[in-house]
Amino acid sequence: MTSTSTPGLARFNALEEHAARTALHEACAATAWAERLLAARPCATAEDLYAASDAAMAELTAEDLAEAMAGHPPIGRPEPGDPTSAREQRGMAGASDALKAEMLELNLAYQERFGHVFLICATGRTGEQMRDAVKERIGNSPEQEREIVRAELGKINRIRLARLVEALEEEDA
């Protein structure tokens, strides 16, 4: 991640508030997170943007986290027509039918236990790695799991912010 300002970051900083809010909402469904990032603009560097994201994530309440998680489809079932969730869950795309069925069962058991979807930064993970993670995490306490989810959301948000800045940079090209 860059330590200098880029044209994409400059463009993000200059976005009209509504456009910036919309772009941030696509990265994370938590309204409080987006509002904190809007208030942090302008960011001098991409690292400043990521640090603002991390700080905002650390301040989210349980309700804010629930709002953020509601924006994520279950692992193995990306939203139709959503290239972001399909790209992030690529590790499940080539999974066997047996693994997909197992993930469905594990997702349902996890959701029954915790009241929300199993959330993991799936980028770069195989279907087996995601299955193993849900199996490991289902035994956590709700408090432990909430903090793991917070950390996973933070990773996802950093990836999505980097993609947002890159996309804005490509608009200049």
PDB file of C-alpha atoms in Angstrom:
ATOM      1  CA  MET A   1       0.000   0.000   0.000  1.00  0.00           C
ATOM      2  CA  THR A   2       1.354   3.358  -0.957  1.00  0.00           C
ATOM      3  CA  SER A   3       2.719   5.925   1.449  1.00  0.00           C
ATOM      4  CA  THR A   4       2.270   8.845  -0.940  1.00  0.00           C
ATOM      5  CA  SER A   5      -0.814  10.508  -2.298  1.00  0.00           C
ATOM      6  CA  THR A   6      -2.088   9.180  -5.610  1.00  0.00           C
ATOM      7  CA  PRO A   7      -4.439  10.642  -8.209  1.00  0.00           C
ATOM      8  CA  GLY A   8      -7.072   8.107  -7.083  1.00  0.00           C
ATOM      9  CA  LEU A   9      -6.807   9.221  -3.467  1.00  0.00           C
ATOM     10  CA  ALA A  10      -6.964  12.869  -4.516  1.00  0.00           C
ATOM     11  CA  ARG A  11     -10.077  12.056  -6.508  1.00  0.00           C
ATOM     12  CA  PHE A  12     -11.611  10.268  -3.483  1.00  0.00           C
ATOM     13  CA  ASN A  13     -10.841  13.283  -1.289  1.00  0.00           C
ATOM     14  CA  ALA A  14     -12.526  15.561  -3.844  1.00  0.00           C
ATOM     15  CA  LEU A  15     -15.685  13.474  -4.311  1.00  0.00           C
ATOM     16  CA  GLU A  16     -18.917  15.243  -3.468  1.00  0.00           C
ATOM     17  CA  GLU A  17     -20.127  14.016  -0.081  1.00  0.00           C
ATOM     18  CA  HIS A  18     -23.042  11.970  -1.432  1.00  0.00           C
ATOM     19  CA  ALA A  19     -20.816  10.237  -4.021  1.00  0.00           C
ATOM     20  CA  ALA A  20     -18.167   9.514  -1.377  1.00  0.00           C
ATOM     21  CA  ARG A  21     -20.794   8.154   1.032  1.00  0.00           C
ATOM     22  CA  THR A  22     -22.175   5.887  -1.710  1.00  0.00           C
ATOM     23  CA  ALA A  23     -18.691   4.601  -2.575  1.00  0.00           C
ATOM     24  CA  LEU A  24     -17.901   3.966   1.087  1.00  0.00           C
ATOM     25  CA  HIS A  25     -21.223   2.192   1.627  1.00  0.00           C
ATOM     26  CA  GLU A  26     -20.275  -0.200  -1.176  1.00  0.00           C
ATOM     27  CA  ALA A  27     -17.078  -0.974   0.749  1.00  0.00           C
ATOM     28  CA  CYS A  28     -18.819  -1.389   4.123  1.00  0.00           C
ATOM     29  CA  ALA A  29     -22.530  -1.250   4.962  1.00  0.00           C
ATOM     30  CA  ALA A  30     -21.941   0.281   8.425  1.00  0.00           C
ATOM     31  CA  THR A  31     -23.182   3.879   8.300  1.00  0.00           C
ATOM     32  CA  ALA A  32     -21.062   4.907  11.306  1.00  0.00           C
ATOM     33  CA  TRP A  33     -17.892   3.633   9.597  1.00  0.00           C
ATOM     34  CA  ALA A  34     -18.642   5.598   6.420  1.00  0.00           C
ATOM     35  CA  GLU A  35     -19.433   8.760   8.392  1.00  0.00           C
ATOM     36  CA  ARG A  36     -16.126   8.539  10.254  1.00  0.00           C
ATOM     37  CA  LEU A  37     -14.213   8.125   6.991  1.00  0.00           C
ATOM     38  CA  LEU A  38     -16.047  11.069   5.454  1.00  0.00           C
ATOM     39  CA  ALA A  39     -15.044  13.170   8.463  1.00  0.00           C
ATOM     40  CA  ALA A  40     -11.407  12.058   8.066  1.00  0.00           C
ATOM     41  CA  ARG A  41     -11.144  13.470   4.533  1.00  0.00           C
ATOM     42  CA  PRO A  42      -8.947  14.703   3.074  1.00  0.00           C
ATOM     43  CA  CYS A  43      -6.446  11.893   3.638  1.00  0.00           C
ATOM     44  CA  ALA A  44      -2.871  12.772   2.692  1.00  0.00           C
ATOM     45  CA  THR A  45      -1.892   9.174   1.910  1.00  0.00           C
ATOM     46  CA  ALA A  46      -3.524   5.808   1.353  1.00  0.00           C
ATOM     47  CA  GLU A  47      -2.083   4.725   4.709  1.00  0.00           C
ATOM     48  CA  ASP A  48      -3.954   7.636   6.332  1.00  0.00           C
ATOM     49  CA  LEU A  49      -7.165   6.372   4.719  1.00  0.00           C
ATOM     50  CA  TYR A  50      -6.524   2.828   5.980  1.00  0.00           C
ATOM     51  CA  ALA A  51      -5.673   4.122   9.459  1.00  0.00           C
ATOM     52  CA  ALA A  52      -8.934   6.101   9.497  1.00  0.00           C
ATOM     53  CA  SER A  53     -10.762   2.930   8.470  1.00  0.00           C
ATOM     54  CA  ASP A  54      -9.089   0.927  11.241  1.00  0.00           C
ATOM     55  CA  ALA A  55      -9.916   3.614  13.815  1.00  0.00           C
ATOM     56  CA  ALA A  56     -13.533   3.753  12.653  1.00  0.00           C
ATOM     57  CA  MET A  57     -13.777  -0.041  12.786  1.00  0.00           C
ATOM     58  CA  ALA A  58     -12.453  -0.073  16.359  1.00  0.00           C
ATOM     59  CA  GLU A  59     -15.246   2.316  17.409  1.00  0.00           C
ATOM     60  CA  LEU A  60     -18.156   0.398  15.898  1.00  0.00           C
ATOM     61  CA  THR A  61     -20.813  -0.789  18.321  1.00  0.00           C
ATOM     62  CA  ALA A  62     -22.365  -4.255  18.186  1.00  0.00           C
ATOM     63  CA  GLU A  63     -25.271  -2.709  16.242  1.00  0.00           C
ATOM     64  CA  ASP A  64     -22.855  -1.083  13.767  1.00  0.00           C
ATOM     65  CA  LEU A  65     -21.087  -4.430  13.283  1.00  0.00           C
ATOM     66  CA  ALA A  66     -24.447  -6.101  12.645  1.00  0.00           C
ATOM     67  CA  GLU A  67     -25.202  -3.451  10.011  1.00  0.00           C
ATOM     68  CA  ALA A  68     -21.817  -4.099   8.377  1.00  0.00           C
ATOM     69  CA  MET A  69     -22.313  -7.870   8.385  1.00  0.00           C
ATOM     70  CA  ALA A  70     -25.754  -7.533   6.820  1.00  0.00           C
ATOM     71  CA  GLY A  71     -23.962  -6.284   3.715  1.00  0.00           C
ATOM     72  CA  HIS A  72     -22.085  -9.572   3.280  1.00  0.00           C
ATOM     73  CA  PRO A  73     -23.546 -12.689   1.664  1.00  0.00           C
ATOM     74  CA  PRO A  74     -22.794 -16.103   3.174  1.00  0.00           C
ATOM     75  CA  ILE A  75     -19.537 -17.763   2.120  1.00  0.00           C
ATOM     76  CA  GLY A  76     -20.221 -19.930  -0.901  1.00  0.00           C
ATOM     77  CA  ARG A  77     -23.285 -17.955  -1.920  1.00  0.00           C
ATOM     78  CA  PRO A  78     -22.170 -14.605  -3.360  1.00  0.00           C
ATOM     79  CA  GLU A  79     -24.928 -12.210  -4.358  1.00  0.00           C
ATOM     80  CA  PRO A  80     -25.937 -12.753  -8.002  1.00  0.00           C
ATOM     81  CA  GLY A  81     -24.601  -9.917 -10.115  1.00  0.00           C
ATOM     82  CA  ASP A  82     -22.227  -8.700  -7.378  1.00  0.00           C
ATOM     83  CA  PRO A  83     -18.707  -8.874  -8.783  1.00  0.00           C
ATOM     84  CA  THR A  84     -17.167  -7.861  -5.435  1.00  0.00           C
ATOM     85  CA  SER A  85     -18.523 -10.803  -3.436  1.00  0.00           C
ATOM     86  CA  ALA A  86     -17.855 -13.174  -6.354  1.00  0.00           C
ATOM     87  CA  ARG A  87     -14.229 -11.981  -6.579  1.00  0.00           C
ATOM     88  CA  GLU A  88     -13.691 -12.146  -2.835  1.00  0.00           C
ATOM     89  CA  GLN A  89     -15.182 -15.627  -2.575  1.00  0.00           C
ATOM     90  CA  ARG A  90     -13.330 -16.981  -5.610  1.00  0.00           C
ATOM     91  CA  GLY A  91     -11.885 -19.751  -3.423  1.00  0.00           C
ATOM     92  CA  MET A  92     -15.332 -21.363  -3.256  1.00  0.00           C
ATOM     93  CA  ALA A  93     -16.019 -21.098  -6.993  1.00  0.00           C
ATOM     94  CA  GLY A  94     -14.215 -24.331  -7.870  1.00  0.00           C
ATOM     95  CA  ALA A  95     -15.134 -26.171  -4.686  1.00  0.00           C
ATOM     96  CA  SER A  96     -16.648 -29.627  -4.925  1.00  0.00           C
ATOM     97  CA  ASP A  97     -20.373 -30.083  -4.427  1.00  0.00           C
ATOM     98  CA  ALA A  98     -19.570 -31.863  -1.161  1.00  0.00           C
ATOM     99  CA  LEU A  99     -17.551 -28.889   0.123  1.00  0.00           C
ATOM    100  CA  LYS A 100     -20.268 -26.448  -0.943  1.00  0.00           C
ATOM    101  CA  ALA A 101     -22.893 -28.542   0.880  1.00  0.00           C
ATOM    102  CA  GLU A 102     -20.677 -28.711   3.975  1.00  0.00           C
ATOM    103  CA  MET A 103     -20.190 -24.926   3.905  1.00  0.00           C
ATOM    104  CA  LEU A 104     -23.943 -24.421   3.645  1.00  0.00           C
ATOM    105  CA  GLU A 105     -24.480 -26.598   6.742  1.00  0.00           C
ATOM    106  CA  LEU A 106     -21.672 -24.855   8.631  1.00  0.00           C
ATOM    107  CA  ASN A 107     -22.957 -21.401   7.623  1.00  0.00           C
ATOM    108  CA  LEU A 108     -26.410 -22.288   8.930  1.00  0.00           C
ATOM    109  CA  ALA A 109     -25.035 -23.675  12.204  1.00  0.00           C
ATOM    110  CA  TYR A 110     -22.829 -20.592  12.657  1.00  0.00           C
ATOM    111  CA  GLN A 111     -25.721 -18.254  11.917  1.00  0.00           C
ATOM    112  CA  GLU A 112     -27.940 -20.102  14.388  1.00  0.00           C
ATOM    113  CA  ARG A 113     -25.252 -19.834  17.072  1.00  0.00           C
ATOM    114  CA  PHE A 114     -24.252 -16.194  16.532  1.00  0.00           C
ATOM    115  CA  GLY A 115     -27.245 -14.618  14.773  1.00  0.00           C
ATOM    116  CA  HIS A 116     -25.293 -13.420  11.724  1.00  0.00           C
ATOM    117  CA  VAL A 117     -23.408 -14.717   8.701  1.00  0.00           C
ATOM    118  CA  PHE A 118     -19.966 -16.235   9.095  1.00  0.00           C
ATOM    119  CA  LEU A 119     -17.651 -13.428   8.071  1.00  0.00           C
ATOM    120  CA  ILE A 120     -14.058 -13.917   7.007  1.00  0.00           C
ATOM    121  CA  CYS A 121     -11.712 -12.032   4.723  1.00  0.00           C
ATOM    122  CA  ALA A 122     -12.058 -14.632   1.969  1.00  0.00           C
ATOM    123  CA  THR A 123      -9.665 -12.975  -0.489  1.00  0.00           C
ATOM    124  CA  GLY A 124      -6.923 -15.459  -1.333  1.00  0.00           C
ATOM    125  CA  ARG A 125      -8.405 -18.289   0.761  1.00  0.00           C
ATOM    126  CA  THR A 126      -9.392 -21.687  -0.558  1.00  0.00           C
ATOM    127  CA  GLY A 127     -12.758 -23.252   0.129  1.00  0.00           C
ATOM    128  CA  GLU A 128     -11.063 -25.700   2.486  1.00  0.00           C
ATOM    129  CA  GLN A 129      -9.415 -22.874   4.438  1.00  0.00           C
ATOM    130  CA  MET A 130     -12.771 -21.121   4.845  1.00  0.00           C
ATOM    131  CA  ARG A 131     -14.428 -24.381   5.945  1.00  0.00           C
ATOM    132  CA  ASP A 132     -11.684 -24.986   8.494  1.00  0.00           C
ATOM    133  CA  ALA A 133     -12.034 -21.435   9.812  1.00  0.00           C
ATOM    134  CA  VAL A 134     -15.770 -21.714  10.387  1.00  0.00           C
ATOM    135  CA  LYS A 135     -15.268 -25.081  12.108  1.00  0.00           C
ATOM    136  CA  GLU A 136     -12.653 -23.509  14.384  1.00  0.00           C
ATOM    137  CA  ARG A 137     -14.605 -20.339  15.126  1.00  0.00           C
ATOM    138  CA  ILE A 138     -18.023 -21.888  15.806  1.00  0.00           C
ATOM    139  CA  GLY A 139     -16.805 -22.827  19.288  1.00  0.00           C
ATOM    140  CA  ASN A 140     -15.935 -19.222  20.207  1.00  0.00           C
ATOM    141  CA  SER A 141     -17.907 -17.186  22.688  1.00  0.00           C
ATOM    142  CA  PRO A 142     -20.083 -14.444  21.167  1.00  0.00           C
ATOM    143  CA  GLU A 143     -17.687 -11.833  22.573  1.00  0.00           C
ATOM    144  CA  GLN A 144     -14.615 -13.524  21.046  1.00  0.00           C
ATOM    145  CA  GLU A 145     -16.382 -13.910  17.735  1.00  0.00           C
ATOM    146  CA  ARG A 146     -17.478 -10.260  17.655  1.00  0.00           C
ATOM    147  CA  GLU A 147     -13.837  -9.155  17.925  1.00  0.00           C
ATOM    148  CA  ILE A 148     -12.717 -11.652  15.268  1.00  0.00           C
ATOM    149  CA  VAL A 149     -15.478 -10.359  12.984  1.00  0.00           C
ATOM    150  CA  ARG A 150     -14.319  -6.787  13.671  1.00  0.00           C
ATOM    151  CA  ALA A 151     -10.762  -7.732  12.623  1.00  0.00           C
ATOM    152  CA  GLU A 152     -11.968  -9.582   9.514  1.00  0.00           C
ATOM    153  CA  LEU A 153     -14.142  -6.628   8.507  1.00  0.00           C
ATOM    154  CA  GLY A 154     -11.131  -4.367   8.947  1.00  0.00           C
ATOM    155  CA  LYS A 155      -9.139  -6.514   6.507  1.00  0.00           C
ATOM    156  CA  ILE A 156     -12.011  -6.570   4.011  1.00  0.00           C
ATOM    157  CA  ASN A 157     -12.455  -2.804   4.263  1.00  0.00           C
ATOM    158  CA  ARG A 158      -8.754  -2.158   3.604  1.00  0.00           C
ATOM    159  CA  ILE A 159      -8.897  -4.333   0.467  1.00  0.00           C
ATOM    160  CA  ARG A 160     -12.062  -2.639  -0.716  1.00  0.00           C
ATOM    161  CA  LEU A 161     -10.690   0.853  -0.040  1.00  0.00           C
ATOM    162  CA  ALA A 162      -7.547   0.014  -2.017  1.00  0.00           C
ATOM    163  CA  ARG A 163      -9.747  -1.147  -4.912  1.00  0.00           C
ATOM    164  CA  LEU A 164     -11.836   2.036  -4.661  1.00  0.00           C
ATOM    165  CA  VAL A 165      -8.750   4.260  -4.852  1.00  0.00           C
ATOM    166  CA  GLU A 166      -7.380   2.163  -7.750  1.00  0.00           C
ATOM    167  CA  ALA A 167     -10.688   2.431  -9.611  1.00  0.00           C
ATOM    168  CA  LEU A 168     -10.742   6.201  -9.146  1.00  0.00           C
ATOM    169  CA  GLU A 169      -7.163   6.342 -10.405  1.00  0.00           C
ATOM    170  CA  GLU A 170      -8.133   4.384 -13.529  1.00  0.00           C
ATOM    171  CA  GLU A 171     -10.855   6.950 -14.233  1.00  0.00           C
ATOM    172  CA  ASP A 172      -8.071   9.521 -14.622  1.00  0.00           C
ATOM    173  CA  ALA A 173      -6.086   7.325 -17.003  1.00  0.00           C
TER     174      ALA A 173
END
